[in-house]
JSON list of C-alpha atoms in Angstrom, two decimals:
[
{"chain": "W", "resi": 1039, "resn": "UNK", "atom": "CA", "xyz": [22.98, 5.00, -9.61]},
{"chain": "W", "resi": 1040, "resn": "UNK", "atom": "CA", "xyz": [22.61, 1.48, -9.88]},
{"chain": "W", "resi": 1041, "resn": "UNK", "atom": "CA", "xyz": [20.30, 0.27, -12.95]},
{"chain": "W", "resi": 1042, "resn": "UNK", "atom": "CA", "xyz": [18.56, -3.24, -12.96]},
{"chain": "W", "resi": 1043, "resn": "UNK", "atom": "CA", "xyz": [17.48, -4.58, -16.23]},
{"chain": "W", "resi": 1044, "resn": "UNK", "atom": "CA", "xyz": [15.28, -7.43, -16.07]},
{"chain": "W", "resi": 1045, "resn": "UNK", "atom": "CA", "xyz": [14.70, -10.08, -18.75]},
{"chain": "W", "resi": 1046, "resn": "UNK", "atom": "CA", "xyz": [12.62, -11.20, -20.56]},
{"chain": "W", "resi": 1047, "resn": "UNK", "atom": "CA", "xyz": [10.16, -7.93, -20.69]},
{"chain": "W", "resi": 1048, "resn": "UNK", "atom": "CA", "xyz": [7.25, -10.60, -21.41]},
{"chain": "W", "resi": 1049, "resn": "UNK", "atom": "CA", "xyz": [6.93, -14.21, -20.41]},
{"chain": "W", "resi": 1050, "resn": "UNK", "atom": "CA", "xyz": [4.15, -16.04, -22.13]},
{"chain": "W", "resi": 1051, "resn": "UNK", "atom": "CA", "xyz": [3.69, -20.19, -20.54]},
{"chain": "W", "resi": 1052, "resn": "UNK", "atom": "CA", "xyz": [1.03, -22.16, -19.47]},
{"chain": "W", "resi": 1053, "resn": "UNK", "atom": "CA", "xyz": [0.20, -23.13, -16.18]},
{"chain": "W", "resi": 1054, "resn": "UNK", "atom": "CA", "xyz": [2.34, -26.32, -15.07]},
{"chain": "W", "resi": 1055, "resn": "UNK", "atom": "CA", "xyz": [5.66, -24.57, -16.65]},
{"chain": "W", "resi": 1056, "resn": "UNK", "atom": "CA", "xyz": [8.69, -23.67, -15.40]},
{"chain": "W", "resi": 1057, "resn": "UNK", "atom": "CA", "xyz": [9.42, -19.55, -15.77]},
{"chain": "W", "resi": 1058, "resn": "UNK", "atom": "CA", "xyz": [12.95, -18.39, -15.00]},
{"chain": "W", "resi": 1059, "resn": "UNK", "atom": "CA", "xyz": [13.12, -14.56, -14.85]},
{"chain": "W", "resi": 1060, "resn": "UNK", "atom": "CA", "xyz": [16.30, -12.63, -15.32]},
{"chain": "W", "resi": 1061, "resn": "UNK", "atom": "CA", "xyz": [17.80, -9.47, -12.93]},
{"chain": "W", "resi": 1062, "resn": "UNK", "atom": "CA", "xyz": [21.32, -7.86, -13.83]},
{"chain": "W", "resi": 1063, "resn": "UNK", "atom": "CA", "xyz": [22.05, -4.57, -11.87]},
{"chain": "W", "resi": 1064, "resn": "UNK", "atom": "CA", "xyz": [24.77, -2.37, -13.86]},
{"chain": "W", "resi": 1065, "resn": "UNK", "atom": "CA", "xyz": [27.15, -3.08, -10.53]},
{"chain": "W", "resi": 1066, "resn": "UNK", "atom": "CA", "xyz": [27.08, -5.50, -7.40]},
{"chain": "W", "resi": 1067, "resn": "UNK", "atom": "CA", "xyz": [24.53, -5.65, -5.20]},
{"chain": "W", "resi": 1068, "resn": "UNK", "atom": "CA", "xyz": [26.15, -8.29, -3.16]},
{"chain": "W", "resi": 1069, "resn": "UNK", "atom": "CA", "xyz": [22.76, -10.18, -2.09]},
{"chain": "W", "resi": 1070, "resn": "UNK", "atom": "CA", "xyz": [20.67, -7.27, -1.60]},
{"chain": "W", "resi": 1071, "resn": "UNK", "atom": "CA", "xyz": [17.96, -8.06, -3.91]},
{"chain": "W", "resi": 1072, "resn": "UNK", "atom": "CA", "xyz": [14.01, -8.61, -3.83]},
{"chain": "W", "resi": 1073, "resn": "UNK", "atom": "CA", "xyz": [11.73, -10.06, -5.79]},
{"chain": "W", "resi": 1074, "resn": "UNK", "atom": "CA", "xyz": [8.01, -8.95, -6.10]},
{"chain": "W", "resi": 1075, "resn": "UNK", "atom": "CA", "xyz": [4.82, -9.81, -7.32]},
{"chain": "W", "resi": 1076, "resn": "UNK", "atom": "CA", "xyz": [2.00, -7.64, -8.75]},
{"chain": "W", "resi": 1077, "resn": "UNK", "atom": "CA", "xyz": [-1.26, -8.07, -9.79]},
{"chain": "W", "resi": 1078, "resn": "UNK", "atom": "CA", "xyz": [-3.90, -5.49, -11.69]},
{"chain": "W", "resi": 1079, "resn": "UNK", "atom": "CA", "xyz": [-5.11, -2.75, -8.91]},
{"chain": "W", "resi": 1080, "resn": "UNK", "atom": "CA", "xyz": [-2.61, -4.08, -6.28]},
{"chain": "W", "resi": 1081, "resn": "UNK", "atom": "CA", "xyz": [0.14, -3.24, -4.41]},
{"chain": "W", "resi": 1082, "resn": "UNK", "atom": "CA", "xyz": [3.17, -5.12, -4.84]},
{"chain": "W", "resi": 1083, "resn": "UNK", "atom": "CA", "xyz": [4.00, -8.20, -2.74]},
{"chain": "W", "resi": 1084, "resn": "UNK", "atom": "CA", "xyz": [7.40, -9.42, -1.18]},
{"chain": "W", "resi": 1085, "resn": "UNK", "atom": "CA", "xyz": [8.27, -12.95, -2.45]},
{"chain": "W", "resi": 1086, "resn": "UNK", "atom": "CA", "xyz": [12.09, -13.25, -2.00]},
{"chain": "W", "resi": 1087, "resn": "UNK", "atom": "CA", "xyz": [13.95, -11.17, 0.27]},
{"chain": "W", "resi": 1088, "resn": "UNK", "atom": "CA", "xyz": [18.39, -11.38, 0.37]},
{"chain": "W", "resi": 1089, "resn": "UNK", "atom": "CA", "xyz": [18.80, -12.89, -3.25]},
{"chain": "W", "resi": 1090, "resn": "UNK", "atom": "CA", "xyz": [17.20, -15.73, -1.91]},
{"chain": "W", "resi": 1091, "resn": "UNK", "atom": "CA", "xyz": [15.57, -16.29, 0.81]},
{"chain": "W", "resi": 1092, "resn": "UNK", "atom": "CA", "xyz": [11.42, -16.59, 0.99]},
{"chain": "W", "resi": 1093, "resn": "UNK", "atom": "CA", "xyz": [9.35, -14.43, 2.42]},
{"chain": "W", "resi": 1094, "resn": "UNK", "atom": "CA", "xyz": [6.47, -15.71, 4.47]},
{"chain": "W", "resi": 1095, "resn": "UNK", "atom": "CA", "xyz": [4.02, -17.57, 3.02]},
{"chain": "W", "resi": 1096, "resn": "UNK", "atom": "CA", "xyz": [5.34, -17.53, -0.34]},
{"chain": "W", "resi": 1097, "resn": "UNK", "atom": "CA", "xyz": [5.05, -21.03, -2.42]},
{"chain": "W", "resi": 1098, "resn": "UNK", "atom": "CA", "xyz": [7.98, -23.27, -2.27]},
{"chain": "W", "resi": 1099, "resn": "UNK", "atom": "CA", "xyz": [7.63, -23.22, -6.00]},
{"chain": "W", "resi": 1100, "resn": "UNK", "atom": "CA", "xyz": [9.19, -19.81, -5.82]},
{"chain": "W", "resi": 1101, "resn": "UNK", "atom": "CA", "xyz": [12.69, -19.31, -5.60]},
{"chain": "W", "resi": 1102, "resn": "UNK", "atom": "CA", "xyz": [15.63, -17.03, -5.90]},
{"chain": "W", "resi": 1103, "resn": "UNK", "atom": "CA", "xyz": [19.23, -17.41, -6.35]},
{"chain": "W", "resi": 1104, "resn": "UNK", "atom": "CA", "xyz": [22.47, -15.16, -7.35]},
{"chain": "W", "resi": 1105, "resn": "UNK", "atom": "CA", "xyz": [24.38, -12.57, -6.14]},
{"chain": "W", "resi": 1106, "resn": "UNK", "atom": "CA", "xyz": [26.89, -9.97, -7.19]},
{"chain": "W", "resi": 1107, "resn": "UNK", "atom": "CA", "xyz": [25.28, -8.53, -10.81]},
{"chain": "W", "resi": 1108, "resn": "UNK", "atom": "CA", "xyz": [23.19, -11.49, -11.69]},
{"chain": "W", "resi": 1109, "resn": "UNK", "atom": "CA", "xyz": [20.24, -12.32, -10.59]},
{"chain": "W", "resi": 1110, "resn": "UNK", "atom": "CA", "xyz": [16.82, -15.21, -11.07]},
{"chain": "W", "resi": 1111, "resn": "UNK", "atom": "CA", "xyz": [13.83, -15.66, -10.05]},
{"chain": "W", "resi": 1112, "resn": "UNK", "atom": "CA", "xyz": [12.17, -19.28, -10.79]},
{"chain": "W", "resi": 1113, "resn": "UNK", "atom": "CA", "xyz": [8.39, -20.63, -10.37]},
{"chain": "W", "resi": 1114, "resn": "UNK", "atom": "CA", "xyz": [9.17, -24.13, -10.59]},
{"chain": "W", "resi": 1115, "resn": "UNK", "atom": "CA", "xyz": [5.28, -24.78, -12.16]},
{"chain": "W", "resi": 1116, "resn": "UNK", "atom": "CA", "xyz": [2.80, -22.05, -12.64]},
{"chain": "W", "resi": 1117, "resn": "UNK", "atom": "CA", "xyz": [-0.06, -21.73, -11.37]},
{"chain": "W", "resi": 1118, "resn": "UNK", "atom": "CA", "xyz": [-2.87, -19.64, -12.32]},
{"chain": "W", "resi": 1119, "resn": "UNK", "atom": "CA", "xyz": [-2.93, -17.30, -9.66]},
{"chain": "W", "resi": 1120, "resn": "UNK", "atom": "CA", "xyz": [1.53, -16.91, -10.83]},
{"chain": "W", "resi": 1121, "resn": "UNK", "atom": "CA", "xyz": [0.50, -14.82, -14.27]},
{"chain": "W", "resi": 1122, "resn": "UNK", "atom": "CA", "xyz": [1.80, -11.34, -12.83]},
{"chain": "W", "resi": 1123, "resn": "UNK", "atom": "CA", "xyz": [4.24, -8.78, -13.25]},
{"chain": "W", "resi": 1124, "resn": "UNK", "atom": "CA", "xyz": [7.21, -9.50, -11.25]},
{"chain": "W", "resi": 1125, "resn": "UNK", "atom": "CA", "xyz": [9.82, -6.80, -10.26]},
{"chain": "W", "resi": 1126, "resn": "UNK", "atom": "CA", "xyz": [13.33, -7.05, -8.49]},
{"chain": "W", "resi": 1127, "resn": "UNK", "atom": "CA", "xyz": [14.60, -4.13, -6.19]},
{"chain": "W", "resi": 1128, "resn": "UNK", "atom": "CA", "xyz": [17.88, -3.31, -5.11]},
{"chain": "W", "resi": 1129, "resn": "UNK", "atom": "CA", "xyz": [18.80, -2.22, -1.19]},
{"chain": "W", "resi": 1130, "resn": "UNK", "atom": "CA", "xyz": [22.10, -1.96, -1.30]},
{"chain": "W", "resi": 1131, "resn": "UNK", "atom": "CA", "xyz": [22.78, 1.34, -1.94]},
{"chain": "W", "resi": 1132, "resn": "UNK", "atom": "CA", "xyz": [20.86, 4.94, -2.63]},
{"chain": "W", "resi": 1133, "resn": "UNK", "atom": "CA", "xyz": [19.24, 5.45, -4.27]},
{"chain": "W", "resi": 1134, "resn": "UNK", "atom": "CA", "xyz": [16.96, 2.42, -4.64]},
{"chain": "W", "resi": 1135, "resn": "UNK", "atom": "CA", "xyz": [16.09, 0.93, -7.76]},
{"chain": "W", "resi": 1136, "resn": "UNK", "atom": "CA", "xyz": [13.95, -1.46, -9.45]},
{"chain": "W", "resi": 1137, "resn": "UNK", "atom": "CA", "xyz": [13.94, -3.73, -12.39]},
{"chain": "W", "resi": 1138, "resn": "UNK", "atom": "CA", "xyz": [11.42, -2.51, -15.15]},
{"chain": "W", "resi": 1139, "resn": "UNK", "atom": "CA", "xyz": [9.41, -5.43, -14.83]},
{"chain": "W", "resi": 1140, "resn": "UNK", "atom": "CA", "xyz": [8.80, -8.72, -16.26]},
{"chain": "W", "resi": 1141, "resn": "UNK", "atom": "CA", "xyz": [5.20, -9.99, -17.28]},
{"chain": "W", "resi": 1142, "resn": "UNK", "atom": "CA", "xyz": [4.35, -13.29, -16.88]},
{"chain": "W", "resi": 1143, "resn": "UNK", "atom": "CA", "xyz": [0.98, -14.05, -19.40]},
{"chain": "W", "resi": 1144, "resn": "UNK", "atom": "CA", "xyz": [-0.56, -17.00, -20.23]},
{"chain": "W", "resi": 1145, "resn": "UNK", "atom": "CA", "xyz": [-0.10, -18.55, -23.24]},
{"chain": "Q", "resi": 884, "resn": "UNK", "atom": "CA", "xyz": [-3.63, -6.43, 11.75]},
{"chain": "Q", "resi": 885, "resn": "UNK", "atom": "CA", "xyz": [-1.38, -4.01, 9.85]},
{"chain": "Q", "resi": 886, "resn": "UNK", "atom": "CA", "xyz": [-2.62, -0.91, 7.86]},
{"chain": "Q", "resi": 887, "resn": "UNK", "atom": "CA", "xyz": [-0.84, 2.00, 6.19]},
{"chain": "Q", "resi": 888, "resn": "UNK", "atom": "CA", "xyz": [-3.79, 4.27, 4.68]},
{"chain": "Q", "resi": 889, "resn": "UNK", "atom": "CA", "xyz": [-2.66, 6.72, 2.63]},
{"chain": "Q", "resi": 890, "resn": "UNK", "atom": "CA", "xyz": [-4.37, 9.47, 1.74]},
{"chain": "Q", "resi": 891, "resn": "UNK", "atom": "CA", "xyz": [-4.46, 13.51, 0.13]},
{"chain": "Q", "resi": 892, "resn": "UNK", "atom": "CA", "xyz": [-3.61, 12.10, -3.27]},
{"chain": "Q", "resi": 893, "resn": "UNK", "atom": "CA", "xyz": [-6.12, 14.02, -5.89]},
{"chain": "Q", "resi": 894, "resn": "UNK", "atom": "CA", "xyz": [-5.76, 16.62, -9.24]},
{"chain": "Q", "resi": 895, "resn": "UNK", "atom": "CA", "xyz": [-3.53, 19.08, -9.16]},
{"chain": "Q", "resi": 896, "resn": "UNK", "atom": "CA", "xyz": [-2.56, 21.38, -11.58]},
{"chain": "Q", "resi": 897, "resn": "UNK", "atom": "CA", "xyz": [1.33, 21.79, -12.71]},
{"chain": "Q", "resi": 898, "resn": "UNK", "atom": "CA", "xyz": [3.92, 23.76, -10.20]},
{"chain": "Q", "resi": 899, "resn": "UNK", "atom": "CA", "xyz": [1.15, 23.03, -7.68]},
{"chain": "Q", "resi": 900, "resn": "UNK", "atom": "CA", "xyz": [1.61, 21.67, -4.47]},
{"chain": "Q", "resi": 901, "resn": "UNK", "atom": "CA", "xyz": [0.46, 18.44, -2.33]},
{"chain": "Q", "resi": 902, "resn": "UNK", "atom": "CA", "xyz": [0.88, 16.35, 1.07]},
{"chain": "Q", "resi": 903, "resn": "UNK", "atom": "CA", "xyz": [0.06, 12.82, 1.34]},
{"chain": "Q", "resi": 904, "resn": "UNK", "atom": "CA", "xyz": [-0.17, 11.31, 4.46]},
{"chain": "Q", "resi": 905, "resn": "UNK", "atom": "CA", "xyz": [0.03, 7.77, 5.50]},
{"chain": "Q", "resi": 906, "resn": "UNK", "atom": "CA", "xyz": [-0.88, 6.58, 9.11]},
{"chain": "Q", "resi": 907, "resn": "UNK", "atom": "CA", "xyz": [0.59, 3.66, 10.46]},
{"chain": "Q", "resi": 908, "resn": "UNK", "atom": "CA", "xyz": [-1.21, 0.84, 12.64]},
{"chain": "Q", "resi": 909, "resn": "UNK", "atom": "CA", "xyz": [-0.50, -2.72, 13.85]},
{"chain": "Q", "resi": 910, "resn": "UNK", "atom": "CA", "xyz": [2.86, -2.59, 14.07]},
{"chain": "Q", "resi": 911, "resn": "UNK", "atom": "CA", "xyz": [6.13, -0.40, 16.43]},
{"chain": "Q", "resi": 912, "resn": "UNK", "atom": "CA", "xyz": [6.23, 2.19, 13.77]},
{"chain": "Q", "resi": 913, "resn": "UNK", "atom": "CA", "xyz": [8.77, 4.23, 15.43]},
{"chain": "Q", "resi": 914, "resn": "UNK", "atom": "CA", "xyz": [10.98, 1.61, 14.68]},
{"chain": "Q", "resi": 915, "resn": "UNK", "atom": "CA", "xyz": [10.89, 0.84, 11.20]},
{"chain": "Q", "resi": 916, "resn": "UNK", "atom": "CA", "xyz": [12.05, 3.18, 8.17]},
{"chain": "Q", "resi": 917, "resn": "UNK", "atom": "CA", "xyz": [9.34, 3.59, 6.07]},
{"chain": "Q", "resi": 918, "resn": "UNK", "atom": "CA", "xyz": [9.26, 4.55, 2.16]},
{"chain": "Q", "resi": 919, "resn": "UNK", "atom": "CA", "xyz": [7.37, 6.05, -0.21]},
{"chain": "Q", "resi": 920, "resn": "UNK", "atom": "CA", "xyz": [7.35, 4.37, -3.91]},
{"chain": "Q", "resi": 921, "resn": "UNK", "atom": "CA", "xyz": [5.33, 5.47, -6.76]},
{"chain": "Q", "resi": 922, "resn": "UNK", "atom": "CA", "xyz": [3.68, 3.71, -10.12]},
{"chain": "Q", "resi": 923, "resn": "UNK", "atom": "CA", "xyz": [2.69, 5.83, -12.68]},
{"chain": "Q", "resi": 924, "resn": "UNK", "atom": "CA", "xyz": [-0.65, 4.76, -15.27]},
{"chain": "Q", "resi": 925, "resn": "UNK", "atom": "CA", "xyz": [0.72, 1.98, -16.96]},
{"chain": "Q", "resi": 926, "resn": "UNK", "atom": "CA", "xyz": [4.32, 1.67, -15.76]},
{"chain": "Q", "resi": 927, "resn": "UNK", "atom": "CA", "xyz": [6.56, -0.18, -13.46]},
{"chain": "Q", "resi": 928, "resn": "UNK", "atom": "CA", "xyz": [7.63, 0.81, -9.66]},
{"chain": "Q", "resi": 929, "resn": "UNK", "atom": "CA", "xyz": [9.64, 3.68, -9.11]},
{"chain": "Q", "resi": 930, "resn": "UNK", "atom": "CA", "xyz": [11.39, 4.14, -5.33]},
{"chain": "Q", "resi": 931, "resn": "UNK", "atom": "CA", "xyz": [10.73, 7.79, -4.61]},
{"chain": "Q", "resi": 932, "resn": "UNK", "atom": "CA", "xyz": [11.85, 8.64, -0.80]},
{"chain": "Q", "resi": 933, "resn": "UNK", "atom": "CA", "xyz": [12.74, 6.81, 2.27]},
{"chain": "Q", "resi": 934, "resn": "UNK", "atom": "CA", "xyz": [13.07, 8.25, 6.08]},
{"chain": "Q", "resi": 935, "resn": "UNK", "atom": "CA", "xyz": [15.07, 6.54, 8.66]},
{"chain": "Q", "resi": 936, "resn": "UNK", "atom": "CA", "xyz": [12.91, 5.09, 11.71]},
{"chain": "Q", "resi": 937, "resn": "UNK", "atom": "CA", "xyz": [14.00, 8.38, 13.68]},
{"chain": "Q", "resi": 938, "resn": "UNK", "atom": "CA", "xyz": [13.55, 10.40, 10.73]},
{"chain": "Q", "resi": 939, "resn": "UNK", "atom": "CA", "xyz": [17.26, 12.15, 10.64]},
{"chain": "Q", "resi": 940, "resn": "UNK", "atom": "CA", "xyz": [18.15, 10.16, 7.69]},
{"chain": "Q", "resi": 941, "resn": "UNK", "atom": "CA", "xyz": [16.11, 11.15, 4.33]},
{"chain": "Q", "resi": 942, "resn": "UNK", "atom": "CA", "xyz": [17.03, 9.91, 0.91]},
{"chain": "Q", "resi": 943, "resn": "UNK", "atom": "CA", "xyz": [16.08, 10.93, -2.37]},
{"chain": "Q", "resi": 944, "resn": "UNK", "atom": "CA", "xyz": [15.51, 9.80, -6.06]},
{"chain": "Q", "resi": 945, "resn": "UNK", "atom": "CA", "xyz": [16.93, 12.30, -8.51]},
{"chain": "Q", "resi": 946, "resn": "UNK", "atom": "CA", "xyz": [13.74, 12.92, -10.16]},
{"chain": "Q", "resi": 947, "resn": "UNK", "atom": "CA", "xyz": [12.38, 14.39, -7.05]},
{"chain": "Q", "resi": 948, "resn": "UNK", "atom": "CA", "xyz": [15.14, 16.24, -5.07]},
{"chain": "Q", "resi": 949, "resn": "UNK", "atom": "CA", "xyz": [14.58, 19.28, -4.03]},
{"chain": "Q", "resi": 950, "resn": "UNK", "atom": "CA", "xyz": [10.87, 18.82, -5.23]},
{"chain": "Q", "resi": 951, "resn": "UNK", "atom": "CA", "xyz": [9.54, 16.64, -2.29]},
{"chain": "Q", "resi": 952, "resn": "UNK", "atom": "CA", "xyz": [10.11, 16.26, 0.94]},
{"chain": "Q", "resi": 953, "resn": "UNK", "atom": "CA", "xyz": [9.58, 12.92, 3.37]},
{"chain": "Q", "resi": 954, "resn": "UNK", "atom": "CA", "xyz": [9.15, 13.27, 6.98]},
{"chain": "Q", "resi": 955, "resn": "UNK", "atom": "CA", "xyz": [7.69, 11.81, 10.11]},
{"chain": "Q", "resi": 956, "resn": "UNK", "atom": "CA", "xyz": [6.02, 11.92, 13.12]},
{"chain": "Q", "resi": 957, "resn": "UNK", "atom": "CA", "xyz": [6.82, 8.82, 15.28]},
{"chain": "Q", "resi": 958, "resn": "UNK", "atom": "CA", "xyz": [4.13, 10.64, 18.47]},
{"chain": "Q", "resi": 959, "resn": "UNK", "atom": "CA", "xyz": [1.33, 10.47, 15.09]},
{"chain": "Q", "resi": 960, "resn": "UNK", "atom": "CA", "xyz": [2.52, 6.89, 13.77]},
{"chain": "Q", "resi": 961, "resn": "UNK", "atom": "CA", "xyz": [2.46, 8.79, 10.41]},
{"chain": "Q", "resi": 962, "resn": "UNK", "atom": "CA", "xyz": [4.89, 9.01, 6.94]},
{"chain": "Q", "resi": 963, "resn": "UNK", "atom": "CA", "xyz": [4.26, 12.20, 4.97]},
{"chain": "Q", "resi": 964, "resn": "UNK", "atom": "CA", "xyz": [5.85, 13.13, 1.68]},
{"chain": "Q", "resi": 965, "resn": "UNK", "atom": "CA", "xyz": [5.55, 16.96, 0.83]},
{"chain": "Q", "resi": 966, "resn": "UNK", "atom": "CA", "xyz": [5.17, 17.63, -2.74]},
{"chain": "Q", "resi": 967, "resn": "UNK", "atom": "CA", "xyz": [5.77, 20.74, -4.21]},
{"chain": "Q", "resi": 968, "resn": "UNK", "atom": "CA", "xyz": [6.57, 22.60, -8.37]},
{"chain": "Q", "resi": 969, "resn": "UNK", "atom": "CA", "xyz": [4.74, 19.06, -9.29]},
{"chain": "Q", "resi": 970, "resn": "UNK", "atom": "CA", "xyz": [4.83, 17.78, -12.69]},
{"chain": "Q", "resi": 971, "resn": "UNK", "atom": "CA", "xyz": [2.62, 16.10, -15.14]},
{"chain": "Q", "resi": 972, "resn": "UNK", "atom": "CA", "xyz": [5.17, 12.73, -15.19]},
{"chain": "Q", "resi": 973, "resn": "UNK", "atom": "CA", "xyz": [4.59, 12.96, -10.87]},
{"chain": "Q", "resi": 974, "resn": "UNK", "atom": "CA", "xyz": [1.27, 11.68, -12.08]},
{"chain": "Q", "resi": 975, "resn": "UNK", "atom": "CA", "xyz": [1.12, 8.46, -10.17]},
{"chain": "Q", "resi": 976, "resn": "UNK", "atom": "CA", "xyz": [-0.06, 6.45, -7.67]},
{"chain": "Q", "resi": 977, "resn": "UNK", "atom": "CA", "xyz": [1.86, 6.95, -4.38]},
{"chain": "Q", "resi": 978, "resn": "UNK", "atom": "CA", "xyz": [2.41, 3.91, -2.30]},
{"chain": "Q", "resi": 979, "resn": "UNK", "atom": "CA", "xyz": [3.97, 3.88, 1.50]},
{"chain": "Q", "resi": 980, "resn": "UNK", "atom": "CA", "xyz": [5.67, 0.78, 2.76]},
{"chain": "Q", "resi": 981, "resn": "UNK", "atom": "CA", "xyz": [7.99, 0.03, 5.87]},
{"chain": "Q", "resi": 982, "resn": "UNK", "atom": "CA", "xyz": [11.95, -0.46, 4.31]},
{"chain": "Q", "resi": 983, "resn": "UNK", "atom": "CA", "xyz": [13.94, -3.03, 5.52]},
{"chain": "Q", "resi": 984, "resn": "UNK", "atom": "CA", "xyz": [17.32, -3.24, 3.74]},
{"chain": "Q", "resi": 985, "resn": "UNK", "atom": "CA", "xyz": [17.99, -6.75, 4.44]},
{"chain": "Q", "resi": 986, "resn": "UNK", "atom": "CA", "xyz": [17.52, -9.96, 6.91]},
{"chain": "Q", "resi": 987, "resn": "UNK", "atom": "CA", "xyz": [13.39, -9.15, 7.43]},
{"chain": "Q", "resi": 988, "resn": "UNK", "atom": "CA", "xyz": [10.27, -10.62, 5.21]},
{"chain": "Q", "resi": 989, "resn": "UNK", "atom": "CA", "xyz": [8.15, -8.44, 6.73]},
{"chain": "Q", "resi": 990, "resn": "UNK", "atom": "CA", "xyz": [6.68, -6.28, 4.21]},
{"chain": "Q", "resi": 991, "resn": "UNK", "atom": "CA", "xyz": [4.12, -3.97, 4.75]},
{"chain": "Q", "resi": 992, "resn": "UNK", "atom": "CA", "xyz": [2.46, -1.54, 1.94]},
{"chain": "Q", "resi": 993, "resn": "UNK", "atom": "CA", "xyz": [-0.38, 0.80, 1.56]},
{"chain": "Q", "resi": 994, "resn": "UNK", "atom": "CA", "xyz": [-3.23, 0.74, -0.44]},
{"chain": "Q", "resi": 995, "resn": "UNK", "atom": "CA", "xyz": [-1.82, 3.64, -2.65]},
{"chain": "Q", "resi": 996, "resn": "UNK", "atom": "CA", "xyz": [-3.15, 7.27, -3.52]},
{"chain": "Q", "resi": 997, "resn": "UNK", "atom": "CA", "xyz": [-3.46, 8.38, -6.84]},
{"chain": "Q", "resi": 998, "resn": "UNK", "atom": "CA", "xyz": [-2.20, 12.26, -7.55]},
{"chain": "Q", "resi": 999, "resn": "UNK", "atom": "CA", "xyz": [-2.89, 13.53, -10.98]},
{"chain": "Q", "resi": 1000, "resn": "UNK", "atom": "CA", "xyz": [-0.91, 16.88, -12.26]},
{"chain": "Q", "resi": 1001, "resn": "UNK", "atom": "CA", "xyz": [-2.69, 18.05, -15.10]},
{"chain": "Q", "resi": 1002, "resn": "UNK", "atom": "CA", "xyz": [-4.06, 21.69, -16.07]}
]
């Protein structure tokens, strides 16, 4: 079973900031990683899809990059409608995992 | 426009039994697989089940082997996850969404269904 730890557990910035979130899976993924987004009462929303790539309509501020064990997700400058909890998945293998969260609050 | 409604969420009590359902609109949903992923109150994601588009291939979290069952019926347009000997930490609410293991952004999920197993 693979286990994703994601870092920091909180993230407290101000709008305008840069947040870099942190995803390392206990064994390689290669580049099958996502990145969500989820706000109070929601369901979750797709942001970054292969490691890296956007999904549609997502922000150009957002982006993703790694592969392997290692994994980030960046807002470039946040925006007030950003401060969420963010979550990364693994799909490549079974059983399917995700990250235990990271919450971005404002500061 | 996409929807995925589930519904049959509600209280149960422990070792009980229950059936969500989850039609499917808007989209070939005979084609996608589709999973079921569940949030408990005040806690992260947790995958749960996912079905292959033709429903022969089923796959399991440990915490709910043998326990639950997902299945399909690609003539309804409809997920279903069988729930049975449920648990007070199976409180949660009970998301489906289409599963696409990689090159897609599509991304479809339900509104979620809340099932609560307490006596």
């Amino acid at each position: 079973e693979i286990v994703l730890t994601q870092s920091p557990a909180t993230l407290s910035l101000s709008p305008g900031e840069r947040a870099t979130l942190s995803c390392r899976a206990s064994q390689s993924v290669r580049s099958y990683l996502a990145w969500y987004q989820q706000k109070p009462g929601q369901a979750p929303r797709l942001l970054i899809y292969d490691a890296s790539s956007r999904a549609t309509g997502i922000p150009a501020r957002f982006s993703g990059s790694g592969s392997g064990t290692d994994f980030t997700l960046t807002i470039s400058s946040l925006e007030p409608e950003d401060f969420a909890v963010y979550y990364c998945q693994q799909r490549s293998d079974w059983p399917l995992s995700f990250g235990g969260g990271t919450n971005v609050e404002i500061k | 426009e996409v929807q995925l409604v589930e519904s049959g969420g509600g209280l149960v009590q422990p070792g009980g039994s229950l059936r969500l359902s989850c039609p499917a609109s808007g989209f070939t949903f005979s084609s996608y697989a589709m999973s079921w992923v569940r949030q408990g109150p005040g806690r992260g994601l947790e995958w749960v089940s996912t079905i292959s588009s033709s429903g022969v291939g089923t796959y399991y979290a440990d915490s709910v082997k043998g326990r639950f069952t997902i299945s399909r019926d690609n003539s309804k347009n409809t997920l279903y996850l069988q729930m049975n000997s449920l648990r007070a930490e199976d409180t949660a609410v009970y998301y489906c969404a289409i599963y696409i293991q990689t090159g897609s952004n599509e991304d479809y999920w339900g509104q979620g269904t809340l099932v609560t197993v307490s006596s």
